[in-house]
Amino acid sequence: RTRDGANFWTYLTPGMEQRGAANYLGRETRYVGQIRVSGNTFCSQSPQLRGCEELCFEIRRDGDTFRTYFNGELWTTATFSPGNPRGL
């Protein structure tokens, strides 16, 4: 869930491709794109989100919960599930 209330579900393939769905204000958007991870930085790029602009986040882990930060502000709170439970 993002700070503005959007819900995201993303499946990350072994080749670092992302396939997902975002629900914001009752509207669902499906997306595909690429993920890049380096140290504690996670970057995401998708033609369907942000006009293909890459956005990078700092990742912090607290047990099973992961939080991403953009420009020092909490952006997303996430949990991970094995496999692809939503069939993305």
Coordinates of C-alpha atoms in Angstrom, one line a residue:
R1 CA 0.0 0.0 0.0
T2 CA 1.4 3.4 -1.0
R3 CA 1.2 6.6 1.1
D4 CA -1.6 7.9 -1.1
G5 CA -3.7 4.8 -0.6
A6 CA -3.0 2.8 -3.8
N7 CA -2.7 -1.0 -3.5
F8 CA -0.1 -2.7 -5.6
W9 CA 0.5 -6.4 -6.3
T10 CA 3.7 -7.3 -8.1
Y11 CA 5.2 -10.5 -9.3
L12 CA 8.9 -10.4 -9.8
T13 CA 10.3 -13.0 -12.3
P14 CA 13.8 -14.6 -11.9
G15 CA 14.9 -12.3 -14.8
M16 CA 13.9 -9.2 -12.7
E17 CA 10.8 -8.5 -14.8
Q18 CA 7.8 -7.2 -12.9
R19 CA 4.2 -8.0 -13.7
G20 CA 1.6 -6.4 -11.6
A21 CA -1.7 -4.6 -10.9
A22 CA -2.3 -1.3 -9.1
N23 CA -5.7 -0.3 -7.7
Y24 CA -6.1 3.4 -7.0
L25 CA -9.5 5.1 -6.4
G26 CA -11.3 1.9 -7.6
R27 CA -9.4 1.8 -11.0
E28 CA -7.1 -1.1 -11.7
T29 CA -4.1 -0.7 -13.9
R30 CA -2.0 -3.7 -15.1
Y31 CA 1.6 -3.1 -15.7
V32 CA 4.9 -4.8 -16.8
G33 CA 8.4 -3.5 -16.5
Q34 CA 11.9 -4.0 -15.1
I35 CA 13.2 -4.0 -11.5
R36 CA 16.8 -3.2 -10.5
V37 CA 18.2 -3.8 -7.0
S38 CA 21.5 -2.6 -5.7
G39 CA 22.3 -2.8 -2.0
N40 CA 19.3 -1.3 -0.2
T41 CA 18.0 0.5 -3.3
F42 CA 15.1 -0.8 -5.4
C43 CA 14.4 0.8 -8.8
S44 CA 11.2 0.2 -10.9
Q45 CA 10.5 1.2 -14.5
S46 CA 7.2 0.5 -16.4
P47 CA 5.6 2.0 -19.5
Q48 CA 2.2 1.9 -17.7
L49 CA 3.4 3.7 -14.6
R50 CA 4.9 7.2 -14.6
G51 CA 5.4 7.2 -18.4
C52 CA 8.3 4.7 -18.1
E53 CA 10.2 7.0 -15.8
E54 CA 12.4 5.0 -13.5
L55 CA 11.8 5.6 -9.8
C56 CA 14.2 4.4 -7.1
F57 CA 13.5 3.8 -3.4
E58 CA 15.5 3.0 -0.3
I59 CA 14.4 -0.3 1.2
R60 CA 14.2 -1.0 4.9
R61 CA 13.2 -4.4 6.4
D62 CA 11.4 -5.0 9.7
G63 CA 10.8 -8.7 10.1
D64 CA 8.4 -9.8 7.3
T65 CA 7.5 -6.1 6.4
F66 CA 9.4 -4.1 3.9
R67 CA 9.1 -0.3 3.7
T68 CA 10.3 1.8 0.7
Y69 CA 11.3 5.4 1.1
F70 CA 11.4 8.1 -1.6
N71 CA 13.4 11.3 -0.8
G72 CA 13.4 10.2 2.8
E73 CA 9.6 9.8 3.1
L74 CA 7.8 6.6 3.6
W75 CA 6.3 5.6 0.2
T76 CA 5.2 1.9 0.4
T77 CA 4.7 -0.8 3.0
A78 CA 4.9 -4.3 1.6
T79 CA 4.9 -8.0 2.5
F80 CA 6.2 -10.8 0.2
S81 CA 4.5 -14.1 -0.6
P82 CA 6.2 -17.0 -2.3
G83 CA 5.3 -17.8 -5.9
N84 CA 2.7 -15.8 -7.9
P85 CA -0.5 -16.1 -5.8
R86 CA -2.5 -13.5 -7.8
G87 CA -1.6 -15.0 -11.2
L88 CA 0.1 -11.9 -12.6

